[in-house]
Short mmCIF file of C-alpha atoms in Angstrom, two decimals:
data_model
loop_
_atom_site.label_atom_id
_atom_site.label_comp_id
_atom_site.label_asym_id
_atom_site.label_seq_id
_atom_site.Cartn_x
_atom_site.Cartn_y
_atom_site.Cartn_z
CA MET E 1 28.09 17.78 14.90
CA HIS E 2 24.84 19.64 15.50
CA HIS E 3 24.91 21.93 12.52
CA GLU E 4 22.80 25.01 12.34
CA GLY E 5 20.08 24.48 9.80
CA SER E 6 20.65 20.73 9.58
CA ILE E 7 17.22 20.11 11.12
CA PHE E 8 15.67 21.81 8.10
CA SER E 9 17.82 19.80 5.71
CA ILE E 10 16.68 16.59 7.43
CA LEU E 11 13.06 17.68 7.16
CA ALA E 12 13.48 18.67 3.49
CA VAL E 13 15.24 15.43 2.50
CA PHE E 14 12.90 13.02 4.27
CA SER E 15 9.62 14.74 3.45
CA LEU E 16 10.66 14.77 -0.21
CA LEU E 17 11.45 11.05 0.02
CA SER E 18 8.10 10.47 1.72
CA ILE E 19 6.17 11.96 -1.18
CA LEU E 20 8.36 10.15 -3.73
CA ALA E 21 7.88 6.76 -2.01
CA VAL E 22 5.31 5.68 -4.60
CA GLY E 23 6.69 2.15 -4.62
CA GLY E 24 7.11 1.91 -0.86
CA GLY E 25 10.29 1.83 1.21
CA THR E 26 12.61 -0.27 -0.92
CA ALA E 27 11.83 1.76 -4.03
CA VAL E 28 13.05 4.94 -2.39
CA LEU E 29 16.34 3.47 -1.12
CA PRO E 30 18.60 4.54 -4.03
CA GLU E 31 17.44 8.16 -3.73
CA MET E 32 17.79 8.07 0.07
CA LYS E 33 21.30 6.67 -0.20
CA LYS E 34 22.29 9.27 -2.80
CA LEU E 35 20.89 12.21 -0.83
CA THR E 36 22.24 11.18 2.58
CA THR E 37 25.69 9.84 1.58
CA GLU E 38 26.67 11.73 -1.56
CA GLU E 39 24.85 15.03 -1.39
CA HIS E 40 24.76 15.77 2.33
CA HIS E 41 27.60 13.50 3.50
CA TRP E 42 25.65 12.69 6.64
CA LEU E 43 26.99 9.14 6.61
CA THR E 44 29.31 6.88 4.64
CA GLN E 45 28.14 4.06 2.38
CA ASP E 46 29.13 1.55 5.07
CA ASP E 47 27.18 3.52 7.69
CA PHE E 48 24.19 3.41 5.37
CA ARG E 49 24.39 -0.39 5.13
CA ASP E 50 24.75 -0.73 8.93
CA VAL E 51 21.82 1.61 9.60
CA TYR E 52 19.69 -0.22 7.04
CA SER E 53 20.57 -3.54 8.68
CA ILE E 54 19.53 -2.22 12.11
CA GLY E 55 16.20 -1.27 10.55
CA GLN E 56 15.81 -4.81 9.22
CA ILE E 57 16.13 -6.26 12.72
CA ALA E 58 13.30 -4.10 14.10
CA PRO E 59 9.62 -5.03 13.66
CA GLY E 60 6.93 -2.85 12.12
CA PRO E 61 7.23 -0.70 9.00
CA ASN E 62 10.46 -0.99 7.07
CA MET E 63 12.60 2.17 6.88
CA LEU E 64 12.28 3.13 10.55
CA MET E 65 16.05 3.42 10.23
CA VAL E 66 15.53 6.99 8.99
CA ILE E 67 15.41 7.84 12.72
CA LEU E 68 19.08 6.85 13.06
CA ILE E 69 20.15 8.98 10.10
CA GLY E 70 18.42 12.00 11.67
CA TYR E 71 19.87 11.12 15.08
CA LYS E 72 23.40 10.93 13.68
CA VAL E 73 23.07 14.39 12.11
CA ALA E 74 21.29 16.31 14.87
CA GLY E 75 20.69 14.15 17.93
CA VAL E 76 17.24 13.27 19.28
CA PRO E 77 15.47 16.23 17.60
CA GLY E 78 17.05 15.14 14.31
CA GLY E 79 15.75 11.60 14.82
CA LEU E 80 12.22 12.84 15.51
CA VAL E 81 12.26 15.20 12.52
CA ALA E 82 13.50 12.40 10.23
CA PHE E 83 10.78 10.09 11.53
CA PHE E 84 7.90 12.52 11.10
CA GLY E 85 9.41 13.93 7.91
CA PHE E 86 9.48 10.49 6.33
CA PHE E 87 6.27 8.98 7.73
CA ALA E 88 3.87 11.90 8.22
CA PRO E 89 3.49 13.43 4.71
CA CYS E 90 2.55 10.14 3.07
CA ALA E 91 0.30 9.26 6.02
CA LEU E 92 -1.55 12.57 5.59
CA ILE E 93 -1.88 11.93 1.85
CA ALA E 94 -3.27 8.44 2.58
CA TRP E 95 -5.67 9.87 5.14
CA GLY E 96 -6.99 12.58 2.81
CA THR E 97 -7.14 10.42 -0.31
CA SER E 98 -8.91 7.48 1.30
CA ARG E 99 -11.79 9.82 2.12
CA VAL E 100 -12.35 10.86 -1.50
CA TRP E 101 -11.21 7.59 -3.10
CA ASP E 102 -14.68 6.35 -3.96
CA HIS E 103 -15.06 9.18 -6.49
CA PHE E 104 -12.36 7.57 -8.62
CA GLU E 105 -13.71 4.06 -8.24
CA SER E 106 -15.27 3.89 -11.71
CA ASN E 107 -12.67 5.99 -13.53
CA PRO E 108 -11.15 3.84 -16.33
CA TRP E 109 -7.77 5.54 -15.85
CA ARG E 110 -7.55 4.06 -12.37
CA LEU E 111 -6.67 0.66 -13.82
CA SER E 112 -4.25 2.23 -16.29
CA VAL E 113 -2.41 3.88 -13.42
CA GLN E 114 -2.29 0.59 -11.51
CA ARG E 115 -1.20 -1.40 -14.51
CA GLY E 116 1.39 1.10 -15.71
CA MET E 117 2.88 1.80 -12.30
CA ALA E 118 3.30 -1.90 -11.42
CA PRO E 119 6.41 -2.54 -13.59
CA LEU E 120 7.82 0.89 -12.69
CA VAL E 121 7.58 -0.03 -9.01
CA VAL E 122 9.24 -3.41 -9.62
CA GLY E 123 12.06 -1.60 -11.43
CA LEU E 124 12.44 0.82 -8.49
CA MET E 125 12.52 -2.06 -6.02
CA ILE E 126 15.25 -3.85 -7.97
CA ALA E 127 17.15 -0.55 -8.03
CA GLY E 128 16.72 -0.48 -4.24
CA ILE E 129 18.22 -3.96 -3.96
CA ILE E 130 21.12 -2.85 -6.16
CA ALA E 131 21.67 0.18 -3.88
CA ILE E 132 21.85 -2.00 -0.77
CA GLY E 133 23.78 -4.73 -2.62
CA ARG E 134 26.53 -2.29 -3.60
CA THR E 135 27.29 -1.70 0.08
CA ALA E 136 26.35 -5.12 1.47
CA ILE E 137 27.91 -7.54 -1.02
CA LEU E 138 31.54 -7.47 0.02
CA GLY E 139 32.94 -10.79 -1.14
CA TRP E 140 32.12 -14.42 -1.64
CA GLU E 141 30.86 -14.93 1.96
CA THR E 142 28.19 -12.27 1.55
CA ILE E 143 27.24 -13.59 -1.89
CA VAL E 144 26.75 -17.10 -0.45
CA LEU E 145 24.69 -15.70 2.43
CA ALA E 146 22.44 -13.63 0.14
CA VAL E 147 21.92 -16.56 -2.23
CA LEU E 148 21.12 -18.93 0.65
CA VAL E 149 18.49 -16.55 2.04
CA PHE E 150 17.05 -15.98 -1.43
CA VAL E 151 16.78 -19.70 -2.21
CA THR E 152 15.31 -20.53 1.21
CA LEU E 153 12.64 -17.83 0.95
CA PHE E 154 11.84 -18.16 -2.73
CA TYR E 155 11.52 -21.92 -2.75
CA GLY E 156 10.56 -22.40 0.90
CA GLY E 157 7.43 -20.31 0.38
CA LYS E 158 5.43 -18.58 3.07
CA ARG E 159 6.07 -21.14 5.79
CA ILE E 160 9.37 -19.50 6.64
CA ASN E 161 9.32 -16.33 8.70
CA PRO E 162 11.86 -13.93 7.13
CA ALA E 163 12.77 -12.74 10.63
CA TYR E 164 14.61 -16.01 11.30
CA LEU E 165 16.66 -15.55 8.14
CA VAL E 166 17.58 -11.99 9.16
CA LEU E 167 18.73 -13.28 12.56
CA MET E 168 20.55 -16.15 10.86
CA GLY E 169 22.31 -13.51 8.77
CA ALA E 170 23.45 -11.75 11.96
CA VAL E 171 24.82 -15.00 13.43
CA ALA E 172 26.49 -15.99 10.15
CA GLY E 173 28.01 -12.51 9.97
CA MET E 174 29.48 -12.82 13.48
CA ILE E 175 31.08 -16.14 12.52
CA PHE E 176 32.26 -15.51 8.97
CA LEU E 177 32.52 -11.75 8.50
CA ARG E 178 34.60 -10.62 11.45
CA MET H 1 -34.55 -15.93 4.18
CA SER H 2 -35.80 -19.09 5.89
CA LYS H 3 -33.41 -21.67 7.19
CA SER H 4 -34.55 -24.42 4.85
CA ARG H 5 -34.20 -22.19 1.80
CA LYS H 6 -30.78 -21.09 2.82
CA THR H 7 -29.45 -24.62 2.90
CA LEU H 8 -30.80 -25.20 -0.61
CA THR H 9 -29.38 -22.10 -2.27
CA VAL H 10 -26.45 -22.46 -4.61
CA TYR H 11 -22.97 -21.62 -3.38
CA GLY H 12 -22.89 -18.12 -4.91
CA ALA H 13 -26.08 -17.06 -3.19
CA VAL H 14 -24.91 -18.46 0.14
CA SER H 15 -21.62 -16.66 -0.04
CA ALA H 16 -23.46 -13.47 -1.01
CA SER H 17 -25.65 -13.73 2.06
CA VAL H 18 -22.59 -14.44 4.21
CA GLU H 19 -21.03 -11.30 2.83
CA GLU H 20 -24.14 -9.36 3.69
CA VAL H 21 -23.94 -10.59 7.25
CA SER H 22 -20.26 -9.74 7.64
CA ALA H 23 -20.78 -6.27 6.15
CA HIS H 24 -23.59 -5.85 8.61
CA GLU H 25 -21.42 -6.93 11.50
CA THR H 26 -18.72 -4.47 10.52
CA ALA H 27 -21.26 -1.68 10.41
CA ALA H 28 -22.56 -2.79 13.79
CA LEU H 29 -19.03 -2.82 15.18
CA ARG H 30 -18.46 0.66 13.90
CA ALA H 31 -21.72 1.81 15.40
CA LYS H 32 -20.54 0.34 18.69
CA ARG H 33 -17.49 2.60 18.34
CA VAL H 34 -14.26 0.70 18.81
CA PRO H 35 -12.56 2.28 21.84
CA TYR H 36 -9.47 4.41 21.16
CA TRP H 37 -7.27 2.23 23.35
CA GLU H 38 -8.26 -0.85 21.36
CA ILE H 39 -7.22 0.76 18.07
CA PHE H 40 -3.91 1.81 19.58
CA TRP H 41 -3.32 -1.57 21.22
CA THR H 42 -4.20 -3.60 18.11
CA PHE H 43 -1.77 -1.67 15.90
CA LEU H 44 0.85 -1.68 18.66
CA VAL H 45 0.73 -5.50 18.68
CA ILE H 46 1.01 -5.63 14.86
CA GLY H 47 3.84 -3.09 14.98
CA ALA H 48 5.68 -5.13 17.61
CA THR H 49 5.28 -8.57 16.03
CA SER H 50 5.62 -8.00 12.27
CA PHE H 51 9.27 -8.88 11.79
CA GLY H 52 11.17 -9.28 8.55
CA GLY H 53 9.06 -7.08 6.32
CA GLY H 54 5.71 -7.87 4.78
CA VAL H 55 3.32 -6.27 7.24
CA VAL H 56 0.28 -6.97 5.04
CA ALA H 57 -0.10 -10.60 6.16
CA TYR H 58 -0.01 -9.52 9.82
CA LEU H 59 -2.54 -6.74 9.12
CA ARG H 60 -4.97 -9.09 7.44
CA ASN H 61 -4.68 -11.67 10.20
CA SER H 62 -5.36 -9.12 12.92
CA LEU H 63 -7.88 -6.73 11.29
CA VAL H 64 -9.90 -9.25 9.27
CA SER H 65 -9.54 -12.61 11.00
CA GLN H 66 -9.24 -11.68 14.66
CA LYS H 67 -10.94 -8.31 15.08
CA SER H 68 -13.42 -8.46 12.16
CA TRP H 69 -13.09 -4.71 11.80
CA LEU H 70 -13.02 -5.22 8.04
CA ASP H 71 -14.14 -8.00 5.74
CA ASP H 72 -11.81 -9.29 3.05
CA GLU H 73 -13.25 -7.02 0.39
CA GLN H 74 -12.90 -3.90 2.52
CA PHE H 75 -9.37 -4.95 3.41
CA MET H 76 -8.42 -5.31 -0.27
CA ALA H 77 -10.05 -1.94 -1.04
CA ALA H 78 -8.01 -0.26 1.71
CA LEU H 79 -4.88 -2.06 0.51
CA GLU H 80 -5.48 -0.85 -3.04
CA ILE H 81 -5.59 2.78 -1.85
CA SER H 82 -2.47 2.21 0.23
CA GLN H 83 -0.58 0.73 -2.73
CA ALA H 84 -1.55 3.48 -5.13
CA LEU H 85 -0.30 6.25 -2.85
CA PRO H 86 3.21 7.10 -1.74
CA GLY H 87 4.43 5.72 1.54
CA LEU H 88 4.68 2.41 3.32
CA ASN H 89 1.81 -0.04 3.42
CA ALA H 90 2.13 -0.47 7.16
CA THR H 91 1.55 3.18 8.06
CA ASN H 92 -0.84 3.90 5.19
CA MET H 93 -3.06 0.99 6.24
CA ALA H 94 -2.93 2.02 9.91
CA VAL H 95 -4.08 5.52 8.96
CA ILE H 96 -6.81 4.39 6.56
CA VAL H 97 -8.26 1.73 8.88
CA GLY H 98 -7.91 3.91 11.99
CA ASP H 99 -9.77 6.69 10.18
CA ARG H 100 -12.57 4.33 9.12
CA LEU H 101 -12.98 3.18 12.72
CA ARG H 102 -12.80 6.45 14.66
CA GLY H 103 -11.91 9.38 12.39
CA PRO H 104 -8.68 11.43 12.60
CA MET H 105 -8.00 10.40 16.22
CA GLY H 106 -8.28 6.73 15.23
CA ALA H 107 -5.91 7.35 12.31
CA ALA H 108 -3.35 9.04 14.57
CA LEU H 109 -3.54 6.23 17.15
CA GLY H 110 -3.22 3.54 14.49
CA PHE H 111 -0.18 5.33 13.07
CA LEU H 112 1.51 5.73 16.46
CA GLY H 113 0.76 2.15 17.52
CA MET H 114 2.17 0.81 14.28
CA THR H 115 5.45 2.74 14.47
CA LEU H 116 6.17 3.00 18.21
CA PRO H 117 7.59 -0.51 18.94
CA GLY H 118 9.89 -0.62 15.90
CA ALA H 119 10.99 3.00 16.35
CA THR H 120 11.88 2.33 20.00
CA LEU H 121 13.89 -0.78 19.12
CA VAL H 122 15.64 0.97 16.22
CA PHE H 123 16.57 3.80 18.57
CA ILE H 124 17.95 1.43 21.25
CA LEU H 125 19.89 -0.66 18.73
CA GLY H 126 21.18 2.51 17.06
CA PHE H 127 22.31 3.84 20.43
CA VAL H 128 24.22 0.62 21.20
CA TYR H 129 25.72 0.70 17.69
CA GLY H 130 26.72 4.33 18.04
CA LYS H 131 28.38 3.73 21.42
CA ASN H 132 30.42 0.80 20.08
CA PRO H 133 31.69 2.00 16.71
CA HIS H 134 34.60 -0.45 16.63
CA ASN H 135 32.95 -3.55 18.06
CA THR H 136 33.92 -6.34 15.67
CA TYR H 137 30.94 -8.51 16.58
CA ILE H 138 28.31 -5.81 16.08
CA ASN H 139 29.86 -4.71 12.78
CA ALA H 140 30.11 -8.30 11.56
CA ALA H 141 26.51 -9.04 12.56
CA LEU H 142 25.26 -5.99 10.66
CA LYS H 143 27.24 -7.01 7.58
CA GLY H 144 25.54 -10.41 7.81
CA VAL H 145 22.09 -8.82 8.14
CA GLY H 146 22.87 -6.56 5.18
CA ALA H 147 23.77 -9.54 2.99
CA ALA H 148 20.73 -11.50 4.20
CA SER H 149 18.53 -8.47 3.40
CA VAL H 150 19.73 -8.51 -0.21
CA GLY H 151 18.55 -12.14 -0.47
CA LEU H 152 15.30 -11.38 1.33
CA LEU H 153 14.44 -8.36 -0.80
CA SER H 154 15.31 -10.26 -3.98
CA ALA H 155 12.99 -13.12 -3.04
CA VAL H 156 9.97 -10.93 -2.20
CA THR H 157 10.55 -8.70 -5.23
CA LEU H 158 10.74 -11.68 -7.57
CA GLN H 159 7.67 -13.26 -5.96
CA ILE H 160 5.51 -10.26 -6.87
CA GLY H 161 7.54 -9.04 -9.82
CA HIS H 162 7.72 -12.21 -11.89
CA LYS H 163 4.51 -11.14 -13.67
CA GLN H 164 6.36 -8.04 -14.81
CA MET H 165 9.13 -10.19 -16.27
CA GLU H 166 6.83 -12.08 -18.63
CA HIS H 167 5.40 -9.35 -20.86
CA ILE H 168 7.88 -7.58 -23.09
CA LEU H 169 6.28 -4.17 -22.44
CA ASP H 170 6.48 -4.58 -18.67
CA LEU H 171 10.01 -5.91 -18.87
CA GLY H 172 10.97 -2.85 -20.92
CA ILE H 173 9.61 -0.51 -18.25
CA VAL H 174 11.42 -2.49 -15.52
CA VAL H 175 14.75 -2.40 -17.38
CA VAL H 176 14.52 1.31 -18.29
CA THR H 177 13.69 2.17 -14.66
CA ILE H 178 16.63 0.15 -13.29
CA TYR H 179 18.99 1.70 -15.85
CA LEU H 180 17.89 5.27 -15.06
CA VAL H 181 18.04 4.90 -11.25
CA SER H 182 20.97 2.54 -10.70
CA PHE H 183 23.31 3.29 -13.58
CA ALA H 184 22.46 6.72 -14.99
CA HIS H 185 21.77 8.00 -11.43
CA VAL H 186 18.79 10.06 -12.57
CA SER H 187 16.86 11.50 -9.62
CA LEU H 188 13.75 9.60 -8.50
CA LEU H 189 11.51 12.64 -9.05
CA ILE H 190 12.56 12.83 -12.72
CA VAL H 191 12.13 9.07 -13.18
CA LEU H 192 8.62 9.17 -11.72
CA LEU H 193 7.66 12.20 -13.84
CA THR H 194 8.97 10.71 -17.11
CA VAL H 195 8.62 6.91 -16.93
CA GLY H 196 5.38 7.16 -14.90
CA PRO H 197 3.22 9.03 -17.47
CA VAL H 198 4.70 6.98 -20.35
CA ALA H 199 3.92 3.70 -18.56
CA ILE H 200 0.37 4.84 -17.75
CA LEU H 201 -0.18 5.99 -21.36
CA LEU H 202 1.05 2.64 -22.66
CA TYR H 203 -1.70 1.07 -20.56
CA ARG H 204 -4.29 3.79 -21.31
CA PRO H 205 -7.91 2.68 -21.27
CA ARG H 206 -8.63 0.84 -24.51
CA PRO H 207 -11.43 -1.57 -25.30
CA SER H 208 -8.91 -4.05 -26.70
CA LEU H 209 -6.87 -4.13 -23.49
CA GLU H 210 -8.12 -6.74 -21.08
CA PHE H 211 -7.08 -6.71 -17.46
CA LYS H 212 -6.51 -9.97 -15.72
CA ALA H 213 -8.13 -10.48 -12.35
CA GLY H 214 -4.71 -11.06 -10.83
CA ASP H 215 -3.57 -7.56 -11.69
CA GLN H 216 -5.61 -6.14 -8.88
CA GLY H 217 -5.31 -6.60 -5.18
CA THR H 218 -1.84 -8.08 -5.09
CA ASP H 219 0.70 -6.82 -2.62
CA ARG H 220 3.00 -4.54 -4.57
CA LYS H 221 4.95 -3.25 -1.60
CA PRO H 222 5.84 -6.61 -0.09
CA ALA H 223 8.93 -5.55 1.81
CA ASP H 224 7.21 -2.84 3.82
#
């Protein structure tokens, strides 16, 4: 399914998401899901959950799973274009802005932007959780699993490495969700 | 400053002089020019070991505690830039710190080091997944990870977001944003261009509006 022109669609979708990722990776999930599953039909909702889960297993920046969406649409070139499309524009913005940042240091609006954007970003992140939840919460087993992980992390504090809980989720899935 | 005087100075002055020294050391390190391979290698290690989201703690441990490329204040300043801009903390920080150390080449190497290990593993796992579309065990494991991720994301979001649940104004912005994105399915661009300016205007600079110290320097992209 190597469509003509799909490389450009991948580039357009992911570079747009890159620039819109004001609240980071989770905040851009609903838009990514909408664009890739509903508008372009590159993958199903279940595919999206699986691909997101694969991304959760890998180390480093979240959202490296965009590579797999690109790969599914247009092979290795698609994967590379999705990767650079999603990670390069915001990296270039960060690179350019950090060099002129000091000019804004004393601007009183800087704090207003920070303060006003904080709740917006929290709202976007919760929307991201809802987007993943709609595909990942499939019945009581998944609810129990999500609640267990939440309680362990939220009340267990920083002593627990989330990676163990992700792996525990994989094992629990193999036992209870077959 | 003589040794005897230093021991007698009050805590604030001592910590100020310690800060001077560490700022000096960072400048000296930069003057020494951190080799390209070391920038690449350091971010490669962070990129390969930071599992489960939340790269910031790994970054601080490596860049501030182990390498002393930045002091805490410089780290928080870089993090503030990274948070304010679009994109993931992990790659934004790699680019900003790499650039501070060795210019554009340092930024590029930091970026590649940060993303290479995870990207490779994602690709391998994705390949295995793609070759076994009907494997019950793989599919079940991914369903489990998906459910666990919902719990994980909820915990980290609540940990940083609970401040936004306390003030009625913040809570209003949170609820409106969730409604627009998740239920009205308004596009993210429109949400950012409408809710964003309104939220910033609500917090416009006013003499009466005091900012708490805790509002700055917290990790607002915790799952990245």
